[in-house]
Coordinates of C-alpha atoms in Angstrom, one line a residue:
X239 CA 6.3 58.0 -17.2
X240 CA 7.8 56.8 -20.5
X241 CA 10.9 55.5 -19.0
X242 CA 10.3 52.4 -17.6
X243 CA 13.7 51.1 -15.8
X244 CA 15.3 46.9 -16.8
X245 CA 15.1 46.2 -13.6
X246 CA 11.7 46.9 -12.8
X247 CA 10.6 45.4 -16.2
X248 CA 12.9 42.3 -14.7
X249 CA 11.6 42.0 -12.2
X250 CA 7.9 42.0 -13.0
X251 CA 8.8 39.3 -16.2
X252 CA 10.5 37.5 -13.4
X253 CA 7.9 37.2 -10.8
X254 CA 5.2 36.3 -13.3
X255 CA 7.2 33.7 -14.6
X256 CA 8.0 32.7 -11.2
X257 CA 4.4 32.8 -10.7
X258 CA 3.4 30.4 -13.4
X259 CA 5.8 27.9 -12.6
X260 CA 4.8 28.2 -8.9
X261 CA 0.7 27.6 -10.2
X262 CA 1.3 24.9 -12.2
X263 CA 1.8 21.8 -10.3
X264 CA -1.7 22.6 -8.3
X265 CA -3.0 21.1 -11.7
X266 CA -1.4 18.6 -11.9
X267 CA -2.4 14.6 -10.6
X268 CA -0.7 13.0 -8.1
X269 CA 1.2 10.4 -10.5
X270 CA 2.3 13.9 -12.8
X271 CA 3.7 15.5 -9.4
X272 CA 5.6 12.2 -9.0
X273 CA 7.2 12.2 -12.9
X274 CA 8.5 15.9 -12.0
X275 CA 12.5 15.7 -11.1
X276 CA 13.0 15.6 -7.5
X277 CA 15.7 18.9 -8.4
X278 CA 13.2 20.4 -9.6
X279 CA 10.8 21.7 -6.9
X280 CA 7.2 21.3 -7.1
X281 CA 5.0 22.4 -4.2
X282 CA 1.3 22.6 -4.2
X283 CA -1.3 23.9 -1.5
X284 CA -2.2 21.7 0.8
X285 CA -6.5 22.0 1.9
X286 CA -7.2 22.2 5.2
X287 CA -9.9 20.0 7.1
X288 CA -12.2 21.9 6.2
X289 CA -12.1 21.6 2.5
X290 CA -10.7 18.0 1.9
X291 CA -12.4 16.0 5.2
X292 CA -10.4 14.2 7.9
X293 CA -10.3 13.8 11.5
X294 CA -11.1 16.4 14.7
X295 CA -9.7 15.1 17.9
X296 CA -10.3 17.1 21.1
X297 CA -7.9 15.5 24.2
X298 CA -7.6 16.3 27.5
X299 CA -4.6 16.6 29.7
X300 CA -4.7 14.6 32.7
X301 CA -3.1 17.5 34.8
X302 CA -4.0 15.1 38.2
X303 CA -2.4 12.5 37.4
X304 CA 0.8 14.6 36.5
X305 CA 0.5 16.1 40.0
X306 CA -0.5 12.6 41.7
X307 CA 3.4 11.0 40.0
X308 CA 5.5 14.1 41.5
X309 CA 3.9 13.4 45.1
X310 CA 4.9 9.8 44.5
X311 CA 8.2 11.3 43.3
X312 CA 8.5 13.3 46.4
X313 CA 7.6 10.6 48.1
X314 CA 10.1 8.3 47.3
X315 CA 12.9 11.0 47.6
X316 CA 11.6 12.0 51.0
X317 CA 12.2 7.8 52.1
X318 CA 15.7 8.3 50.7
X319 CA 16.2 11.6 52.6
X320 CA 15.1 10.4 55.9
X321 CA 16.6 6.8 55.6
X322 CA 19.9 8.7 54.8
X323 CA 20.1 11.0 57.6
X324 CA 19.4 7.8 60.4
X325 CA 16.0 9.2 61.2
X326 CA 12.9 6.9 61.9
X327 CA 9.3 7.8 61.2
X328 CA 6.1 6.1 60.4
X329 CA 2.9 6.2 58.4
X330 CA 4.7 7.9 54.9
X331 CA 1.9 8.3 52.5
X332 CA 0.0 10.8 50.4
X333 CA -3.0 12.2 51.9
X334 CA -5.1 15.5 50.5
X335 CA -2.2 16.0 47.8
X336 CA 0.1 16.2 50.3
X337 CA 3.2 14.2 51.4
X338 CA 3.1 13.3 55.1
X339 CA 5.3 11.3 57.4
X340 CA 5.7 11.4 61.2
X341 CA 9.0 11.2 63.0
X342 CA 9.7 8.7 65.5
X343 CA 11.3 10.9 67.4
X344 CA 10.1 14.6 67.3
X345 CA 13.2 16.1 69.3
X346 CA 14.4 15.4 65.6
X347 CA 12.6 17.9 64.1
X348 CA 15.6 20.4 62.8
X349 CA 17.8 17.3 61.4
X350 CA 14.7 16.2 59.6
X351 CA 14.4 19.9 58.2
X352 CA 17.9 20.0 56.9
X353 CA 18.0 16.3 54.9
X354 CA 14.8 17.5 53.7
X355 CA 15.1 20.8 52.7
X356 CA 16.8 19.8 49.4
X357 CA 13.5 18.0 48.6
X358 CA 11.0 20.5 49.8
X359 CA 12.1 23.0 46.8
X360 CA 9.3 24.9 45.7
X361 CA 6.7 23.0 48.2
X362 CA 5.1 24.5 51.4
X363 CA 6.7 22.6 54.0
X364 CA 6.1 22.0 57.7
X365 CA 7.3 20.2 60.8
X366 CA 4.6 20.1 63.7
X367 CA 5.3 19.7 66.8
X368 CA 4.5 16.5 67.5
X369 CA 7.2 15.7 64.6
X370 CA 4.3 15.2 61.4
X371 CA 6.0 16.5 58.6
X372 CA 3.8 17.5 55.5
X373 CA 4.8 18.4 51.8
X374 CA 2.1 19.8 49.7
X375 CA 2.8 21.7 46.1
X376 CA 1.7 25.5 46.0
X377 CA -0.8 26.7 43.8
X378 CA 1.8 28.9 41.8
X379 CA 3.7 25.7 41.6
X380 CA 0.6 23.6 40.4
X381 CA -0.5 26.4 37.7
X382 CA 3.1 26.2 36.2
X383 CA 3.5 22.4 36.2
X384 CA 0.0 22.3 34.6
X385 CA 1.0 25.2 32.1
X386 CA 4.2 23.4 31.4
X387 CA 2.5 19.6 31.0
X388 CA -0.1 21.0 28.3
X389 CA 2.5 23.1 26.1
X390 CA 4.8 19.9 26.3
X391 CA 2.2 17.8 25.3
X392 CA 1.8 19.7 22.4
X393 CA 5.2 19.7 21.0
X394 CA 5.2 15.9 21.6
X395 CA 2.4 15.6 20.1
X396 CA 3.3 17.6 16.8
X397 CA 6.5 15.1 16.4
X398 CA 4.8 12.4 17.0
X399 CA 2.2 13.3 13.8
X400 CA 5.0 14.4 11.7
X401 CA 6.9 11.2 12.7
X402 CA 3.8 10.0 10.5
X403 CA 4.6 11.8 7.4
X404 CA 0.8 13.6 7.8
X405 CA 0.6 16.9 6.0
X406 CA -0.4 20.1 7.9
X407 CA -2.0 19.2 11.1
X408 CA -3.6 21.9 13.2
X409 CA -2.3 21.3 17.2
X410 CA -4.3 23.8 19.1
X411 CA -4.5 24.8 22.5
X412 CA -8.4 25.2 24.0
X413 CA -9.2 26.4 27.6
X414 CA -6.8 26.0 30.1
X415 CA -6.2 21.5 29.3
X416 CA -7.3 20.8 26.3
X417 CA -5.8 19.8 23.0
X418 CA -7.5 20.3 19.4
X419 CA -6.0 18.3 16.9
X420 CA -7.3 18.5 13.3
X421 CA -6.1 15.9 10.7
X422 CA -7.1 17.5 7.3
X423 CA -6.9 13.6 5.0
X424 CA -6.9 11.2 7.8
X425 CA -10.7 9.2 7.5
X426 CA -9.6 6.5 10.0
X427 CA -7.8 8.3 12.9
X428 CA -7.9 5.3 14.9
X429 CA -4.1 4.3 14.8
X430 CA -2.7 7.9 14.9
X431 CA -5.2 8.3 18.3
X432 CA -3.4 5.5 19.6
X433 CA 0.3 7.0 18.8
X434 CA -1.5 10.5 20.0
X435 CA -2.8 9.1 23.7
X436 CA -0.5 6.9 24.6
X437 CA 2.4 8.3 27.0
X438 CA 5.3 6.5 26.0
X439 CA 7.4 6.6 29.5
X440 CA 9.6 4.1 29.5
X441 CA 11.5 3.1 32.2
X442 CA 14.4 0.2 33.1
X443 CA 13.8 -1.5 36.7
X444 CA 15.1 -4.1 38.4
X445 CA 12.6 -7.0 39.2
X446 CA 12.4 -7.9 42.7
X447 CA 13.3 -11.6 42.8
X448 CA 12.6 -11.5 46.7
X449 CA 9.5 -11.1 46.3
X450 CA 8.6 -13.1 43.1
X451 CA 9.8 -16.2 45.1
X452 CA 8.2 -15.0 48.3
X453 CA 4.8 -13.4 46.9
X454 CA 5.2 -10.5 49.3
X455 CA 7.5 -7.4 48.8
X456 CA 8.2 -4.1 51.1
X457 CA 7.1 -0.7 49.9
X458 CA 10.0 -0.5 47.8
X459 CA 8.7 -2.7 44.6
X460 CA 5.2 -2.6 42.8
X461 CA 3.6 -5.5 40.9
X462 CA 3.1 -4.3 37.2
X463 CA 1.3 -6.4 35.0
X464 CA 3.2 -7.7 31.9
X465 CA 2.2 -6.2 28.3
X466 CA 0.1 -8.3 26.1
X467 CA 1.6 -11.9 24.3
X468 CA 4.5 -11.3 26.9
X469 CA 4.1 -14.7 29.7
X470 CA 0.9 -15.8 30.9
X471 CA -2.4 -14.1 30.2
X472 CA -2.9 -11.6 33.3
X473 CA 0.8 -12.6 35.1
X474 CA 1.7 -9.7 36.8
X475 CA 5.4 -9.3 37.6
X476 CA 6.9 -7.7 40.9
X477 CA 9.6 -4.8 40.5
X478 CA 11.8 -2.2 42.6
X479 CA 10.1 0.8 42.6
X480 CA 13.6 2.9 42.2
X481 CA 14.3 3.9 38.4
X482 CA 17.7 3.1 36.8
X483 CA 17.4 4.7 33.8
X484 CA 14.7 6.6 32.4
X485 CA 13.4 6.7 28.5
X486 CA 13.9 10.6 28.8
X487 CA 17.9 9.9 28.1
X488 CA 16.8 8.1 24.8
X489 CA 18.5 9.8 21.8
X490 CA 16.7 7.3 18.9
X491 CA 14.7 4.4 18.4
X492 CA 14.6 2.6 15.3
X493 CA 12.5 -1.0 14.6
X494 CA 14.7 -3.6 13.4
X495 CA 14.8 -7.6 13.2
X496 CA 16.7 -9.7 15.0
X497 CA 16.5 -13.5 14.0
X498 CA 13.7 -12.7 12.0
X499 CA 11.7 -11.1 14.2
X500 CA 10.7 -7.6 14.9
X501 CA 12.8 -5.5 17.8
X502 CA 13.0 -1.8 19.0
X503 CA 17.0 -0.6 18.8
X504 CA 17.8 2.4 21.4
X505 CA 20.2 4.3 21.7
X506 CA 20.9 6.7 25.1
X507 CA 22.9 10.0 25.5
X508 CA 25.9 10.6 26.8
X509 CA 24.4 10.8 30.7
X510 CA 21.8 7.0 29.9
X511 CA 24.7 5.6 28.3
X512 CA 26.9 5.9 31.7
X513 CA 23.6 5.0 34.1
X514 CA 22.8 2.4 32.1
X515 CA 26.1 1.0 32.0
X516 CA 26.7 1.3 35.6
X517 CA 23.2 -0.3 36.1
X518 CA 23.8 -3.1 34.1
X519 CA 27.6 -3.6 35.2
X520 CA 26.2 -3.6 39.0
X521 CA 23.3 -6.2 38.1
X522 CA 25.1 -9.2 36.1
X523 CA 22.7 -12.2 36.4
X524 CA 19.8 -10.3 37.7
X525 CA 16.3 -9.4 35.6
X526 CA 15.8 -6.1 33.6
X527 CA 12.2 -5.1 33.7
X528 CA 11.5 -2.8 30.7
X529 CA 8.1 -0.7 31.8
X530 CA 6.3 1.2 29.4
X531 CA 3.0 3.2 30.4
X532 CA 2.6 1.1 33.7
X533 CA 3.2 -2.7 32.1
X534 CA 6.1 -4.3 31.6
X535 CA 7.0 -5.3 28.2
X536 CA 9.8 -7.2 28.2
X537 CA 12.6 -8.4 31.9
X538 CA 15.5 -10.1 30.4
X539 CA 18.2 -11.6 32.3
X540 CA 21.1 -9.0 32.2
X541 CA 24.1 -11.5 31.1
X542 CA 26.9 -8.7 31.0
X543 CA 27.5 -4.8 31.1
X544 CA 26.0 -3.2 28.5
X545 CA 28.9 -0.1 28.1
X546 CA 27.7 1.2 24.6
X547 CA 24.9 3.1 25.2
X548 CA 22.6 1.1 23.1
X549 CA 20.6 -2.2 23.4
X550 CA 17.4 -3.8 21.9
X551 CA 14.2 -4.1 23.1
X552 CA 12.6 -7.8 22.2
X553 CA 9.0 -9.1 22.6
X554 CA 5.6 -10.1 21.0
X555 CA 5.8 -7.1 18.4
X556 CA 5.0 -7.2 15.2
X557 CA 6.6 -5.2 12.5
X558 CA 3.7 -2.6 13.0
X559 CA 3.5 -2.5 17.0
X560 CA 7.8 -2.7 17.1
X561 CA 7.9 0.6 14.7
X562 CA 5.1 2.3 16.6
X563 CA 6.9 1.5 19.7
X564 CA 10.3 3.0 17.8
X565 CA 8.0 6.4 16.8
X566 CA 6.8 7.1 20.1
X567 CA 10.1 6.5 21.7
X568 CA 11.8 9.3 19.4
X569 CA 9.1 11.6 19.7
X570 CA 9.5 11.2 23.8
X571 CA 7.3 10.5 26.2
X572 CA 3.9 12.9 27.3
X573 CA 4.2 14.4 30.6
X574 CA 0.5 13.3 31.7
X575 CA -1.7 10.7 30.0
X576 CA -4.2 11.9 27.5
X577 CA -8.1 11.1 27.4
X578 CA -10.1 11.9 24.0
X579 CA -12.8 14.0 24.9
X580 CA -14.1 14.3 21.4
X581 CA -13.7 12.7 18.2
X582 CA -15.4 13.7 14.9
X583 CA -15.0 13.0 11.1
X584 CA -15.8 15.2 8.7
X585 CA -16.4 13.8 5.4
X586 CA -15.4 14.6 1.7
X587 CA -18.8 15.5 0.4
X588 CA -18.8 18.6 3.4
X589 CA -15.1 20.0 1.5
X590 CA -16.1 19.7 -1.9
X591 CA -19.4 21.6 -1.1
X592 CA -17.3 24.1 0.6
X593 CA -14.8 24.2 -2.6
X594 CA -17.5 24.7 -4.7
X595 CA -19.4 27.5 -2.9
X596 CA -15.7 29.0 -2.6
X597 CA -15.1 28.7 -6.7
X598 CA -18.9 30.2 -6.9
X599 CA -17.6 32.8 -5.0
X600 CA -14.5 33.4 -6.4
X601 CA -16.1 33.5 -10.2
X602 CA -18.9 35.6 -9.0
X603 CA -16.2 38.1 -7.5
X604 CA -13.7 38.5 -10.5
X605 CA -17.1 39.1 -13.0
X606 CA -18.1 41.3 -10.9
X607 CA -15.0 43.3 -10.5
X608 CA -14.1 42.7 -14.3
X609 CA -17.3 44.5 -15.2
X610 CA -17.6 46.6 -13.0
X611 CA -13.7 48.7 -14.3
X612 CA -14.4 48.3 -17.7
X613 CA -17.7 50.2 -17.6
X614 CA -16.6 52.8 -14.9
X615 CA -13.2 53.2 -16.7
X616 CA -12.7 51.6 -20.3
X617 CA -9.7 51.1 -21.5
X618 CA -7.7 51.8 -17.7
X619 CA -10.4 49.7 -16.1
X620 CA -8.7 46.2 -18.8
X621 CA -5.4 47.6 -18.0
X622 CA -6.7 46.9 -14.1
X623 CA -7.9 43.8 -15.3
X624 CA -5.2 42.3 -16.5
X625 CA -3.5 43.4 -13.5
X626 CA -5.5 41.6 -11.3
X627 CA -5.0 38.1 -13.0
X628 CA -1.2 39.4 -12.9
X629 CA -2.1 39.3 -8.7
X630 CA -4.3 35.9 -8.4
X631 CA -1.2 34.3 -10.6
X632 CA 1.1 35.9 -7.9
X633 CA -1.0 34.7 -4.7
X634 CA -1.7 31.5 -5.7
X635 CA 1.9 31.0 -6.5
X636 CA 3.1 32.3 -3.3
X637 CA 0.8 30.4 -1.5
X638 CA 2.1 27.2 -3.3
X639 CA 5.7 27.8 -2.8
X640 CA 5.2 28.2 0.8
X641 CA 3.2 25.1 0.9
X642 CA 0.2 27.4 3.0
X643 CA -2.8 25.5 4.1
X644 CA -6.0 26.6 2.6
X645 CA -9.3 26.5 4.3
X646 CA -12.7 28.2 4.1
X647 CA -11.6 30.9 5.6
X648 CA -8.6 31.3 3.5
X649 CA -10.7 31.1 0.6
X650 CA -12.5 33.9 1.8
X651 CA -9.2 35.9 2.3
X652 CA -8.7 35.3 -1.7
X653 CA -11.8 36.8 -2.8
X654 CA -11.2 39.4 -0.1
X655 CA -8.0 40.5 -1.8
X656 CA -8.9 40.3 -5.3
X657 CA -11.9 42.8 -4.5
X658 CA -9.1 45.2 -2.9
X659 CA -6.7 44.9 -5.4
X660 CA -8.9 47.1 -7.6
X661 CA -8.9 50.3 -4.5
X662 CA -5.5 50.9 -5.9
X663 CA -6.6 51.4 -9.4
X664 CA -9.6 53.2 -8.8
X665 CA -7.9 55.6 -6.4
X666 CA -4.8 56.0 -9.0
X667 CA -7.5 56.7 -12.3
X668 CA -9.8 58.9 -10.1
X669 CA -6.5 61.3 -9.7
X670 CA -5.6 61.2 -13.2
X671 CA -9.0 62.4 -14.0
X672 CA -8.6 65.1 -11.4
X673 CA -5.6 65.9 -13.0
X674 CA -7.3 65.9 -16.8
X675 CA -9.2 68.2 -14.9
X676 CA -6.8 70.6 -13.8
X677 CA -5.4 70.6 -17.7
X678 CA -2.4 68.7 -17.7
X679 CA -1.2 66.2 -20.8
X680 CA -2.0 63.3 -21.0
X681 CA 1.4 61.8 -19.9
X682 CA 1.6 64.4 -17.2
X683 CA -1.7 63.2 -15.9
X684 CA -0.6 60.0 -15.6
X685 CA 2.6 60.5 -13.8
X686 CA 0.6 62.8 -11.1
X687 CA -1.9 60.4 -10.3
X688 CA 0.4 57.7 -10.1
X689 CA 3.0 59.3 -8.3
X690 CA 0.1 61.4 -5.6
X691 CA -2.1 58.1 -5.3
X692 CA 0.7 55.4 -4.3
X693 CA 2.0 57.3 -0.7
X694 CA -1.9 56.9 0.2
X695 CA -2.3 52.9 -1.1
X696 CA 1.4 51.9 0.1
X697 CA -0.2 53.7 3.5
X698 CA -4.1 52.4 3.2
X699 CA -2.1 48.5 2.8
X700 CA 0.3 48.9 5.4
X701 CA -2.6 49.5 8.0
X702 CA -4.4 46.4 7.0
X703 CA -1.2 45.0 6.7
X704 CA -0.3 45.3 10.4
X705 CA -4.4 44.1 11.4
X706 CA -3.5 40.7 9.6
X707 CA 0.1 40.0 11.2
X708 CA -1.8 40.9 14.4
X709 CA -4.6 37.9 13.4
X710 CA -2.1 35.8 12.4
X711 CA 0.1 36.3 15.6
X712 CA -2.9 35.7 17.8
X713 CA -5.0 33.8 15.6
X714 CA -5.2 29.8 15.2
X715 CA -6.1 27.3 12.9
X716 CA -8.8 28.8 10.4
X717 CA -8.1 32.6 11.6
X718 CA -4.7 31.5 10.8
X719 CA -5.4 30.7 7.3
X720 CA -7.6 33.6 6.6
X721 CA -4.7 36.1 7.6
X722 CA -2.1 34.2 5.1
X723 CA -3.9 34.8 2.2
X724 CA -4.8 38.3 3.4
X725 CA -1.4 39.1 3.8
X726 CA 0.5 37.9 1.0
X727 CA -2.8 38.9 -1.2
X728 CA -1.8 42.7 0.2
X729 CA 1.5 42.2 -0.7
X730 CA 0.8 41.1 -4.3
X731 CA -1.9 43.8 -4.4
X732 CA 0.3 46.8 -4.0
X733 CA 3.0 44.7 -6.2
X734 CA 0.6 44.7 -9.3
X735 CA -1.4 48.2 -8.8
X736 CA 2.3 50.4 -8.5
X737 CA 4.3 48.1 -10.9
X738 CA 2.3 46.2 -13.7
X739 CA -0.6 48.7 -14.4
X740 CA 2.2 51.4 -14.9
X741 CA 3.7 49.4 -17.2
X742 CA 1.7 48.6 -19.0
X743 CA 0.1 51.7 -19.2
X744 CA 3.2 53.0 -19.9
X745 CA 4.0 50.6 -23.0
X746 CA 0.5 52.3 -24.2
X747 CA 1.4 55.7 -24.0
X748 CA 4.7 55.5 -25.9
X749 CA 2.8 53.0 -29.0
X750 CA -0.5 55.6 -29.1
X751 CA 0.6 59.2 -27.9
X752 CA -2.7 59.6 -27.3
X753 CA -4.1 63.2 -27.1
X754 CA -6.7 62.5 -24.5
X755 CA -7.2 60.1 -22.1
X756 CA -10.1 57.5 -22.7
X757 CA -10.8 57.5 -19.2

């Protein structure tokens, strides 16, 4: 019990100077944080909506409309299928979420089969008799677009806020198409709702001359309407339906000036650089319609082939609406539109009530606990004292290098630990007095209890351990936070009980050589 090896006296100097350092900066203003050296790290705690207001968005995933575009998809790739294999039909459409078309000639039936087959993957398909064909999605289908629409919606949506430079936002899954987003900071979510809703599919198609000069067009083009400040107020421009390139081959987009004024740059992959080259090399003189979300922001005149991969995106921007455009474009585009269901603010007088009910709490809690040791155990019952700063020192730091998010809950995972750091103490001094007991020395004592207690609080911590991984696994948002703190607090908490109270206890026993315990 004496001997007390370097390292372990290393490594506890080490962590609480660690510790300290880690603490600090969480005191410090904004304009100090900024003076530190950019080598020399300084990371505080960020507060969590709760505790420091912002915004709570709840969005919706239009999962309808995502299954209304991959008929029209289908659609259109069902034309191309029947047109390419010399068959006639009539009266292609969409009717009851279902893709329906009736050959000409139903004799045709089986060569209509096979040049649609490749586009009937994972649809129920059907040829009747009387050659109506119908294409309809099945439910297992559906469910796993829908799945797969909401969880990529939340990725894109998580880039798209960190595009922003916002700290810690909470993206959250609810219900089976719903999105929570929590903005802990934000008091005017107006802009980032924009960035968050809007879609952001971009496409390149050709405009349909034809039928700009004509004012009638064949099912193949759709009349968009152009974007706002682009031509006439309310002039609508007619364009080919087919695709040329798509914005999903986009690798960046970065706002720029050209001439003085505000432009998007883009840059394609290695498969929209080749389609957009070919598109442009096959369409010298003709217009370039550039649609995004439905409206057609921009249809230059395609003067040569554009080989490189990357071009620039003009219009009635300004500096703002051009690098908006350029952040939604990197962050890619949402699978379905979203609609805000909900929108609240929560304000700064709500988190510094909660902040101060949590320091009431927290005060209350370590008085309590300080009291309560030295009176049930003197001089062991400091020793656990000190020990305990030794762990809110080491959580806080933790918690501060790992840039954690603290909430309410999280708060409450603080006191939490701090009131179970103690168990460790109490059940190490209880078996030293059992051990006083049974007649041993005083330096015997100690090593017993310490040595008997800690296979029962390294076990009693790694239970509670496990519980918190489990909350933080399946847990979100303030559960989330609440496990953190629990976790690394357990950590800490076995750190300080085994470690620091044994030294220095230890430190005590070789300066007094006491003859009996004060305990």
């Amino acid at each position: 019990m004496l001997h007390f090896s370097k390292f372990k006296i290393t490594l506890i100097l080490l962590s609480l100077i660690i510790g300290l350092y880690a603490v600090a900066p969480n005191f410090f203003s904004e304009g100090q944080l900024q003076r530190i050296p950019s080598w020399l790290p300084a990371r505080t705690v960020s507060l969590g909506l709760d505790l420091q207001g912002g915004s709570h968005l709840l969005f919706e995933v239009d999962t309808n409309a995502l299954i209304k575009e991959r008929l029209e998809g289908t659609l259109g790739e069902v034309r191309q299928a029947l047109r390419g294999a010399s068959l006639g039909y009539t009266g292609l459409g969409i009717r009851d979420n279902q893709v329906v078309v009736t050959l000409t000639d139903p004799s045709a039936a089986e060569r209509a089969r096979e040049a649609l087959a490749p586009v009937a993957t994972n649809m129920a398909f059907d040829i009747a008799a009387d050659g109506s064909v119908t294409l309809a999605f099945s439910d297992t289908a559906i469910e796993q677009a829908k799945t797969h629409a909401v969880d990529q919606s939340i990725e894109i949506i998580r880039r798209r806020i960190d595009e922003t430079g916002t700290k810690e936002p909470t993206i959250i899954r609810q219900g089976e198409d719903r999105i929570v987003v929590q903005l802990p900071g934000v008091k005017d979510p107006q802009n980032l709702k924009a960035l968050i809703g809007a879609t952001a599919k971009m496409t390149f198609q050709l405009v349909d001359e034809t039928a700009e000069s004509t004012g009638t067009a064949a099912a193949t083009s759709i009349q968009l309407p152009m974007a706002e400040g682009e031509g006439a107020a309310g002039q609508r421009l007619w364009v080919q339906r087919s695709v040329l390139v798509s914005g999903e081959n986009l690798t960046d987009a970065q706002q720029s000036f050209e001439g003085g004024l505000p432009v998007v740059q883009f840059k394609f992959d290695s498969i929209g650089a080749r389609k957009f080259g070919d598109a442009t090399a096959r369409n010298v003189g003709k217009r370039f319609a550039i649609v995004l979300d439905g409206k057609v922001i921009s249809a230059p005149v395609i003067r040569d082939a554009i080989l490189g991969g990357s071009g620039i995106i003009s219009g009635n921007f300004t500096a703002q609406s051009a690098n908006n455009l350029a952040l939604l474009l990197r962050a890619g585009a949402l699978p379905a539109p979203l609609t805000v269901l909900e929108e609240r603010t929560v304000g700064a007088d709500l988190g510094a009530d909660s902040i101060e009910a949590g320091k009431l709490a927290f005060i209350i809690a370590i008085v309590m606990i300080v009291v309560a040791m030295v009176v049930l155990y003197g001089f062991f019952g400091i020793v656990a004292n000190i020990a305990l700063l030794f762990n809110a020192v080491l959580l806080l730091g933790i918690l501060s290098l790992l840039q954690a998010t603290l909430t309410l809950p999280g708060i409450a995972g603080i006191v939490l630990t701090l009131g179970m750091a103690v168990d460790a103490n109490v059940l190490i001094l209880e078996r030293v007095r059992e051990e006083m007991r049974n007649g041993r020395s005083p330096v015997n004592a100690m090593e017993a209890g310490y040595r008997e207690a800690q296979t029962t609080i390294i076990d009693s911590n790694l239970t509670t351990l496990i519980s918190t991984l489990f909350l933080f696994g399946f847990g979100s948002g303030p559960i989330k936070g609440f496990a953190v703190t629990l976790s690394v607090g357990i950590v800490t908490s076995v750190f300080t009980a085994v470690l620091v109270t044994r030294l220095i206890t230890s430190i005590w026993l070789r300066q007094a050589r006491p003859k009996v315990l004060p305990l």
